[in-house]
Short mmCIF file of C-alpha atoms and ligand atoms in Angstrom, two decimals:
data_model
loop_
_atom_site.label_atom_id
_atom_site.label_comp_id
_atom_site.label_asym_id
_atom_site.label_seq_id
_atom_site.Cartn_x
_atom_site.Cartn_y
_atom_site.Cartn_z
CA MET A 1 -23.77 -4.73 -4.64
CA THR A 2 -21.58 -6.40 -2.06
CA GLY A 3 -17.81 -6.05 -2.19
CA SER A 4 -17.20 -9.57 -3.42
CA GLU A 5 -19.15 -8.90 -6.64
CA LEU A 6 -17.02 -5.92 -7.56
CA THR A 7 -13.84 -5.94 -9.60
CA PRO A 8 -10.54 -4.80 -8.01
CA GLU A 9 -10.49 -1.67 -10.19
CA THR A 10 -13.79 -0.66 -8.60
CA LEU A 11 -12.88 -1.78 -5.08
CA VAL A 12 -9.88 0.56 -4.96
CA VAL A 13 -12.42 3.36 -5.44
CA SER A 14 -15.29 2.09 -3.31
CA ALA A 15 -13.91 0.04 -0.39
CA GLY A 16 -13.30 1.52 3.07
CA ARG A 17 -15.88 4.32 2.85
CA PRO A 18 -18.19 5.25 5.76
CA PRO A 19 -21.70 3.72 5.87
CA ILE A 20 -24.27 5.58 3.80
CA ALA A 21 -26.43 7.92 5.91
CA ASP A 22 -27.93 11.38 5.43
CA ASP A 23 -25.07 13.87 5.38
CA ALA A 24 -22.45 11.24 6.24
CA GLY A 25 -19.09 12.07 4.68
CA VAL A 26 -18.08 10.10 1.60
CA ASN A 27 -14.62 9.79 3.17
CA VAL A 28 -13.56 8.78 6.67
CA SER A 29 -12.44 11.97 8.44
CA ILE A 30 -8.98 12.23 9.93
CA SER A 31 -9.18 11.08 13.53
CA LEU A 32 -6.52 12.65 15.73
CA ASN A 33 -7.09 11.05 19.13
CA ALA A 34 -4.41 9.62 21.39
CA THR A 35 -7.01 8.53 23.94
CA ARG A 36 -10.72 7.78 24.10
CA HIS A 37 -13.44 7.67 26.75
CA ALA A 38 -13.48 4.29 28.49
CA GLY A 39 -15.88 1.49 27.56
CA GLY A 40 -15.21 1.00 23.83
CA PRO A 41 -13.13 -1.59 21.98
CA VAL A 42 -10.23 0.75 21.11
CA GLY A 43 -9.42 2.91 24.11
CA TYR A 44 -6.00 4.21 23.09
CA GLY A 45 -4.29 5.49 19.95
CA ARG A 46 -1.78 2.63 19.71
CA TYR A 47 -4.62 0.08 19.60
CA GLY A 48 -6.79 1.38 16.80
CA ASN A 49 -7.86 4.28 14.63
CA GLU A 50 -10.67 4.93 12.13
CA ASN A 51 -8.19 5.81 9.38
CA TRP A 52 -6.21 2.59 9.81
CA SER A 53 -9.47 0.62 9.73
CA ALA A 54 -10.68 2.26 6.52
CA LEU A 55 -7.38 1.56 4.75
CA GLU A 56 -7.23 -1.97 6.16
CA THR A 57 -10.74 -2.70 4.88
CA ALA A 58 -9.77 -1.44 1.42
CA ILE A 59 -6.53 -3.51 1.25
CA SER A 60 -8.39 -6.59 2.51
CA SER A 61 -11.00 -6.17 -0.22
CA LEU A 62 -8.14 -6.53 -2.75
CA GLU A 63 -5.84 -9.12 -1.13
CA GLY A 64 -8.38 -11.06 0.95
CA GLY A 65 -8.02 -11.88 4.63
CA LYS A 66 -7.69 -9.29 7.38
CA THR A 67 -5.15 -6.46 7.20
CA LEU A 68 -2.96 -4.53 9.62
CA VAL A 69 -1.22 -1.31 8.62
CA PHE A 70 2.19 -0.30 10.00
CA SER A 71 4.39 2.79 10.07
CA SER A 72 6.51 1.49 7.14
CA GLY A 73 7.00 -1.58 5.01
CA MET A 74 10.04 -2.50 7.11
CA ALA A 75 7.96 -2.19 10.30
CA ALA A 76 5.46 -4.65 8.81
CA ILE A 77 8.23 -7.11 7.88
CA SER A 78 9.89 -6.71 11.28
CA ALA A 79 6.58 -7.60 12.96
CA VAL A 80 6.51 -10.87 10.96
CA PHE A 81 10.11 -11.79 11.80
CA SER A 82 9.57 -10.87 15.48
CA LEU A 83 7.12 -13.78 15.83
CA LEU A 84 9.77 -16.39 15.00
CA PRO A 85 11.43 -18.17 17.94
CA THR A 86 15.19 -17.58 18.28
CA GLY A 87 17.15 -19.92 16.03
CA SER A 88 14.35 -20.32 13.46
CA VAL A 89 15.32 -20.65 9.80
CA ILE A 90 14.09 -18.13 7.23
CA SER A 91 14.63 -18.95 3.57
CA ALA A 92 14.53 -15.77 1.53
CA SER A 93 15.29 -14.44 -1.91
CA HIS A 94 18.94 -13.46 -2.43
CA HIS A 95 17.74 -10.70 -4.76
CA GLY A 96 15.25 -8.74 -2.79
CA TYR A 97 14.53 -5.39 -1.28
CA SER A 98 17.88 -4.21 0.10
CA GLY A 99 16.41 -3.21 3.49
CA VAL A 100 15.11 -6.75 3.96
CA MET A 101 18.48 -8.20 2.89
CA THR A 102 20.24 -6.04 5.50
CA LEU A 103 17.70 -6.82 8.24
CA LEU A 104 18.02 -10.57 7.59
CA LYS A 105 21.83 -10.42 7.57
CA ASN A 106 21.78 -8.51 10.87
CA LEU A 107 19.32 -10.94 12.51
CA ASP A 108 21.53 -13.80 11.33
CA ALA A 109 24.73 -12.14 12.63
CA MET A 110 23.07 -11.61 16.04
CA GLY A 111 22.18 -15.29 16.23
CA ARG A 112 18.48 -14.36 16.32
CA ILE A 113 17.54 -16.10 13.06
CA ASP A 114 19.29 -18.48 10.69
CA VAL A 115 18.96 -17.17 7.13
CA ARG A 116 19.22 -19.20 3.93
CA PHE A 117 19.40 -17.02 0.85
CA VAL A 118 18.04 -18.74 -2.22
CA ASN A 119 17.57 -17.93 -5.88
CA VAL A 120 13.78 -17.81 -6.03
CA THR A 121 13.77 -18.22 -9.80
CA ASN A 122 15.37 -21.62 -9.33
CA THR A 123 12.39 -23.59 -8.02
CA GLN A 124 14.50 -26.68 -7.33
CA GLU A 125 16.98 -24.69 -5.22
CA VAL A 126 14.16 -23.24 -3.11
CA LEU A 127 12.53 -26.65 -2.63
CA GLU A 128 15.86 -28.08 -1.48
CA ALA A 129 16.20 -25.30 1.13
CA LEU A 130 12.76 -25.99 2.61
CA PRO A 131 13.51 -28.80 5.10
CA GLY A 132 14.04 -27.14 8.49
CA THR A 133 12.74 -23.78 7.27
CA SER A 134 10.14 -22.03 9.48
CA LEU A 135 9.34 -19.19 7.11
CA LEU A 136 9.76 -18.87 3.36
CA TRP A 137 9.91 -15.14 2.56
CA LEU A 138 9.28 -14.53 -1.13
CA GLU A 139 9.43 -11.47 -3.32
CA SER A 140 8.38 -11.59 -6.96
CA PRO A 141 9.00 -9.87 -9.28
CA THR A 142 12.30 -9.36 -7.50
CA ASN A 143 14.07 -6.11 -6.81
CA PRO A 144 15.89 -4.87 -8.87
CA MET A 145 16.32 -7.65 -11.46
CA LEU A 146 12.59 -8.15 -12.15
CA ASP A 147 13.04 -11.91 -12.00
CA VAL A 148 9.85 -13.90 -11.53
CA ALA A 149 9.46 -16.78 -9.07
CA ASP A 150 7.00 -19.60 -9.68
CA LEU A 151 4.82 -18.40 -6.80
CA PRO A 152 1.95 -20.91 -7.19
CA LYS A 153 4.41 -23.84 -7.16
CA LEU A 154 6.65 -22.53 -4.36
CA ILE A 155 3.73 -21.56 -2.11
CA SER A 156 1.92 -24.87 -2.54
CA SER A 157 5.11 -26.91 -1.99
CA ALA A 158 5.98 -24.99 1.18
CA LYS A 159 2.44 -25.25 2.54
CA LYS A 160 2.39 -29.01 1.86
CA ALA A 161 5.55 -29.24 3.97
CA GLY A 162 3.89 -27.21 6.77
CA ILE A 163 6.14 -24.18 6.28
CA GLY A 164 4.93 -20.61 6.77
CA VAL A 165 4.97 -18.46 3.63
CA GLY A 166 5.05 -14.68 3.39
CA VAL A 167 5.08 -12.77 0.11
CA ASP A 168 6.25 -9.20 -0.39
CA ASN A 169 3.76 -8.14 -3.06
CA THR A 170 4.95 -4.52 -3.36
CA PHE A 171 6.20 -4.68 -6.97
CA ALA A 172 3.21 -6.58 -8.37
CA THR A 173 0.50 -4.65 -6.46
CA PRO A 174 -2.76 -6.35 -5.41
CA LEU A 175 -4.14 -5.76 -8.91
CA ASN A 176 -1.61 -8.09 -10.56
CA GLN A 177 -1.35 -11.04 -8.17
CA ASN A 178 -2.87 -12.17 -4.87
CA PRO A 179 -0.58 -14.50 -2.89
CA LEU A 180 -3.21 -15.34 -0.22
CA SER A 181 -5.37 -16.87 -2.94
CA MET A 182 -2.36 -19.04 -3.89
CA GLY A 183 -2.20 -20.28 -0.28
CA ALA A 184 0.37 -17.92 1.30
CA ASP A 185 -0.04 -17.14 5.00
CA ILE A 186 0.89 -13.48 4.78
CA VAL A 187 0.98 -10.88 2.02
CA MET A 188 2.97 -7.75 2.73
CA HIS A 189 3.04 -4.35 1.02
CA SER A 190 5.25 -1.35 1.28
CA VAL A 191 2.21 0.95 1.11
CA THR A 192 4.82 3.68 0.55
CA LYS A 193 4.98 2.55 -3.08
CA PHE A 194 2.10 1.80 -5.47
CA ILE A 195 -0.75 1.66 -2.94
CA SER A 196 -0.27 5.24 -1.74
CA GLY A 197 1.28 6.19 -5.08
CA HIS A 198 2.57 9.74 -4.58
CA SER A 199 5.98 9.42 -2.87
CA ASP A 200 4.75 11.46 0.10
CA ILE A 201 4.32 8.96 2.95
CA LEU A 202 5.82 5.76 4.34
CA MET A 203 3.56 2.89 5.44
CA GLY A 204 3.33 -0.88 5.30
CA SER A 205 0.66 -3.57 5.51
CA LEU A 206 0.23 -7.25 6.32
CA SER A 207 -2.81 -9.30 5.34
CA THR A 208 -3.61 -12.85 6.43
CA ASN A 209 -6.50 -15.34 6.40
CA ASP A 210 -5.27 -16.95 9.62
CA GLU A 211 -7.11 -15.51 12.65
CA ALA A 212 -4.54 -16.72 15.19
CA LEU A 213 -1.66 -15.30 13.16
CA PHE A 214 -3.58 -12.04 12.74
CA SER A 215 -3.91 -11.73 16.54
CA ARG A 216 -0.20 -12.33 17.07
CA LEU A 217 0.70 -9.74 14.43
CA GLU A 218 -1.73 -7.27 15.96
CA GLU A 219 -0.08 -7.82 19.35
CA ALA A 220 3.29 -7.17 17.72
CA ARG A 221 2.00 -3.89 16.31
CA LYS A 222 0.46 -2.85 19.65
CA PHE A 223 3.48 -3.60 21.78
CA ASN A 224 6.40 -3.07 19.41
CA GLY A 225 4.56 0.14 18.64
CA ALA A 226 5.28 0.66 14.92
CA ILE A 227 1.90 2.28 14.27
CA PRO A 228 1.13 4.59 11.35
CA GLY A 229 -0.19 8.12 11.80
CA PRO A 230 -3.87 8.79 11.07
CA PHE A 231 -3.00 11.45 8.50
CA GLU A 232 -0.63 9.10 6.64
CA SER A 233 -3.36 6.44 6.64
CA TRP A 234 -5.84 8.93 5.23
CA LEU A 235 -3.37 9.94 2.50
CA ALA A 236 -2.64 6.29 1.66
CA LEU A 237 -6.34 5.57 1.17
CA ARG A 238 -6.71 8.74 -0.91
CA GLY A 239 -3.84 7.47 -3.06
CA LEU A 240 -5.27 3.96 -3.34
CA ARG A 241 -8.43 5.41 -4.97
CA THR A 242 -6.49 5.88 -8.23
CA LEU A 243 -4.36 2.70 -8.14
CA GLY A 244 -6.31 1.21 -11.05
CA VAL A 245 -5.73 4.10 -13.44
CA ARG A 246 -2.19 4.80 -12.21
CA LEU A 247 -1.15 1.20 -12.70
CA GLU A 248 -2.78 0.93 -16.10
CA ARG A 249 -0.84 3.96 -17.31
CA GLY A 250 2.39 3.00 -15.53
CA GLN A 251 2.32 -0.50 -17.01
CA SER A 252 1.65 0.62 -20.54
CA ASN A 253 4.40 3.23 -20.26
CA ALA A 254 6.75 0.58 -18.81
CA LEU A 255 6.16 -1.83 -21.67
CA GLU A 256 6.72 0.90 -24.26
CA LEU A 257 9.92 2.09 -22.54
CA ALA A 258 11.12 -1.52 -22.27
CA LYS A 259 10.64 -1.94 -26.04
CA ARG A 260 12.36 1.34 -26.92
CA LEU A 261 15.25 0.71 -24.51
CA SER A 262 15.73 -2.80 -25.96
CA ALA A 263 16.34 -1.19 -29.36
CA HIS A 264 18.70 1.50 -28.01
CA PRO A 265 22.38 1.03 -28.99
CA GLY A 266 23.62 2.05 -25.50
CA VAL A 267 21.57 -0.63 -23.75
CA SER A 268 22.90 -4.18 -23.37
CA ARG A 269 19.89 -5.73 -21.63
CA VAL A 270 16.38 -4.84 -20.46
CA HIS A 271 14.69 -6.66 -17.58
CA TYR A 272 10.88 -6.47 -17.74
CA PRO A 273 8.61 -9.52 -17.50
CA GLY A 274 6.07 -7.83 -19.79
CA LEU A 275 8.47 -7.99 -22.76
CA PRO A 276 7.58 -11.05 -24.85
CA THR A 277 11.34 -11.72 -25.24
CA ASP A 278 12.01 -11.63 -21.48
CA PRO A 279 13.03 -15.06 -20.10
CA HIS A 280 10.38 -14.72 -17.34
CA HIS A 281 7.54 -13.64 -19.63
CA ASN A 282 5.71 -16.96 -20.01
CA LEU A 283 5.90 -17.82 -16.33
CA ALA A 284 4.74 -14.33 -15.34
CA LYS A 285 1.88 -14.52 -17.84
CA SER A 286 0.73 -17.83 -16.37
CA PHE A 287 -0.29 -16.28 -13.03
CA MET A 288 0.06 -12.47 -13.16
CA LYS A 289 -2.68 -10.19 -14.50
CA GLY A 290 -0.17 -7.50 -15.47
CA PHE A 291 3.59 -7.02 -15.29
CA GLY A 292 3.92 -3.91 -13.15
CA ALA A 293 5.47 -0.51 -13.68
CA VAL A 294 9.09 -1.19 -12.69
CA LEU A 295 11.81 -2.22 -15.14
CA SER A 296 15.57 -2.23 -15.13
CA PHE A 297 18.24 -2.10 -17.81
CA GLU A 298 21.99 -2.48 -18.19
CA LEU A 299 24.37 -0.36 -20.23
CA HIS A 300 27.29 -1.34 -22.47
CA GLY A 301 29.20 1.32 -20.51
CA GLY A 302 29.95 0.88 -16.80
CA ALA A 303 28.93 2.38 -13.48
CA GLN A 304 30.25 5.83 -14.37
CA GLN A 305 28.16 6.06 -17.52
CA ALA A 306 25.09 4.86 -15.60
CA ASP A 307 25.63 7.54 -12.94
CA THR A 308 26.03 10.22 -15.60
CA LEU A 309 22.90 9.00 -17.40
CA CYS A 310 20.79 9.09 -14.22
CA SER A 311 21.96 12.58 -13.33
CA SER A 312 21.43 13.91 -16.89
CA SER A 313 17.64 13.63 -17.04
CA LEU A 314 15.52 16.72 -16.53
CA LEU A 315 12.06 15.17 -16.18
CA ILE A 316 12.95 11.80 -14.64
CA ALA A 317 14.28 12.22 -11.09
CA ASN A 318 17.51 10.47 -10.11
CA ALA A 319 16.05 9.08 -6.90
CA THR A 320 15.39 5.84 -5.09
CA SER A 321 12.00 4.32 -4.36
CA LEU A 322 9.17 3.44 -6.73
CA GLY A 323 5.45 3.33 -7.23
CA GLY A 324 4.72 7.06 -7.45
CA VAL A 325 3.00 8.95 -10.27
CA GLU A 326 6.38 10.44 -11.26
CA THR A 327 9.06 8.45 -13.08
CA LEU A 328 12.26 7.81 -11.10
CA TRP A 329 15.49 6.06 -12.00
CA GLU A 330 18.69 5.23 -10.18
CA ARG A 331 21.81 3.06 -10.45
CA ARG A 332 21.15 0.37 -7.86
CA ARG A 333 24.76 -0.48 -6.99
CA ARG A 334 25.26 3.05 -5.64
CA TRP A 335 23.76 1.48 -2.47
CA SER A 336 26.24 -0.53 -0.39
CA GLY A 337 23.39 -2.83 0.73
CA GLU A 338 22.66 -3.88 -2.86
CA SER A 339 23.55 -7.46 -3.77
CA ALA A 340 26.97 -7.83 -5.45
CA SER A 341 25.29 -10.02 -8.08
CA VAL A 342 23.40 -6.99 -9.40
CA PRO A 343 25.35 -5.59 -12.41
CA GLU A 344 27.22 -2.32 -11.74
CA SER A 345 25.52 -0.51 -14.64
CA LEU A 346 21.99 -1.66 -13.80
CA ILE A 347 19.49 1.19 -13.68
CA ARG A 348 16.07 0.61 -12.13
CA VAL A 349 13.19 2.68 -13.47
CA SER A 350 9.91 3.22 -11.65
CA VAL A 351 7.67 4.24 -14.51
CA GLY A 352 5.06 6.88 -13.74
CA CYS A 353 2.07 8.40 -15.47
CA GLU A 354 3.70 11.05 -17.68
CA ASN A 355 3.29 11.18 -21.45
CA ILE A 356 5.42 8.42 -23.00
CA ASP A 357 7.04 10.69 -25.61
CA ASP A 358 8.06 13.23 -22.96
CA LEU A 359 9.69 10.40 -21.01
CA TRP A 360 11.44 9.05 -24.10
CA SER A 361 12.74 12.51 -25.12
CA ASP A 362 14.18 12.91 -21.63
CA ILE A 363 15.89 9.50 -21.84
CA GLU A 364 17.32 10.21 -25.29
CA ARG A 365 18.63 13.58 -24.10
CA ALA A 366 20.24 11.90 -21.07
CA PHE A 367 21.92 9.31 -23.34
CA LYS A 368 23.33 12.09 -25.52
CA ASN A 369 24.79 13.72 -22.42
CA ALA A 370 26.19 10.45 -21.01
CA GLY A 371 27.92 9.62 -24.32
C1 PLP B 1 10.24 -0.14 -0.25
C2 PLP B 1 10.13 -1.60 -0.12
C3 PLP B 1 10.13 -2.21 1.15
C4 PLP B 1 10.28 -1.43 2.42
O1 PLP B 1 9.21 -0.55 2.64
P1 PLP B 1 9.36 0.87 3.41
O2 PLP B 1 7.98 1.40 3.33
O3 PLP B 1 10.40 1.68 2.70
O4 PLP B 1 9.78 0.54 4.81
C5 PLP B 1 10.00 -3.59 1.20
N1 PLP B 1 9.91 -4.33 0.07
C6 PLP B 1 9.90 -3.77 -1.15
C7 PLP B 1 9.79 -4.65 -2.35
C8 PLP B 1 10.02 -2.40 -1.29
O5 PLP B 1 10.03 -1.86 -2.51
#
């Protein structure tokens, strides 16, 4: 069977393995080589590595195109922005990953890039910001509000206008939506999150169908130098092998928690596109295969109560980040980089693979403690 006949749930298991041969390993071995004998296509450790290639092949089998892996998600995004001529306009989501928000604000303040922040859930507002834009940088579902942008519409409108489109697909994962197939130029992942899945490494990836763009991004990786380690790449691929089962469990746990939280007297609002009552549910359902394993909720109480709640759990860790097998929660506004339009009491939950009743008991106990 060739790769294209296989489903994504199988590809996460099967893609990026060594060719079959007598006694060949079933996994690519960790290749620790800073230099190589002359004459081959790689030559030096900043130009290529067997463990990057295996992971890149696996991500490409899911997202399409050709993939480059980087030392972090931010390194991958920085490589994209580094290609833009000085003075270019980037239109980007005003609710997005806080590191990207800060990077964009800094590039704008330096005069490097002109940034237009837009509400990506307001399709009209995004379309109006497009004239003069060089790059539309989208994130959906958004962090931490779990808003959903009309990706098919936004991507096709921007492409019709000749504008570059990049999509941060970290929250959705390649199993829930594939922006390249909607016409985007670049899909980016923080491999740190769901793809690697165990909160033990940082990595990022970019995939594109455009050969010329791929070459420019590869040059950026080579010469800006934000390369991942071979061991991290090996771990990321090891983690990817279980993405299908991890996501299935994480998503079903997330939906159940979203339902139970919605009925909890201390909760004023739950944000999860998988909830049939969520304002983004129908749009999400129209192009997403699943709704992901991240949700957020607001409390009737304020920031203080949210902080007490997050620090009262015994099983769920009060920690940032997402996409690991373990459930994490945190009050987002504890970060100074978080958008002021995010409610003070908003708690983001990255839902892991634990037993749902153990998670719920922990949440109920934390609520009792937080009053
Ligand atoms: C974590 C994250 C990033 C940044 O990735 P790092 O691997 O931490 O550099 C970018 N976008 C989203 C949506 C993220 O969750």
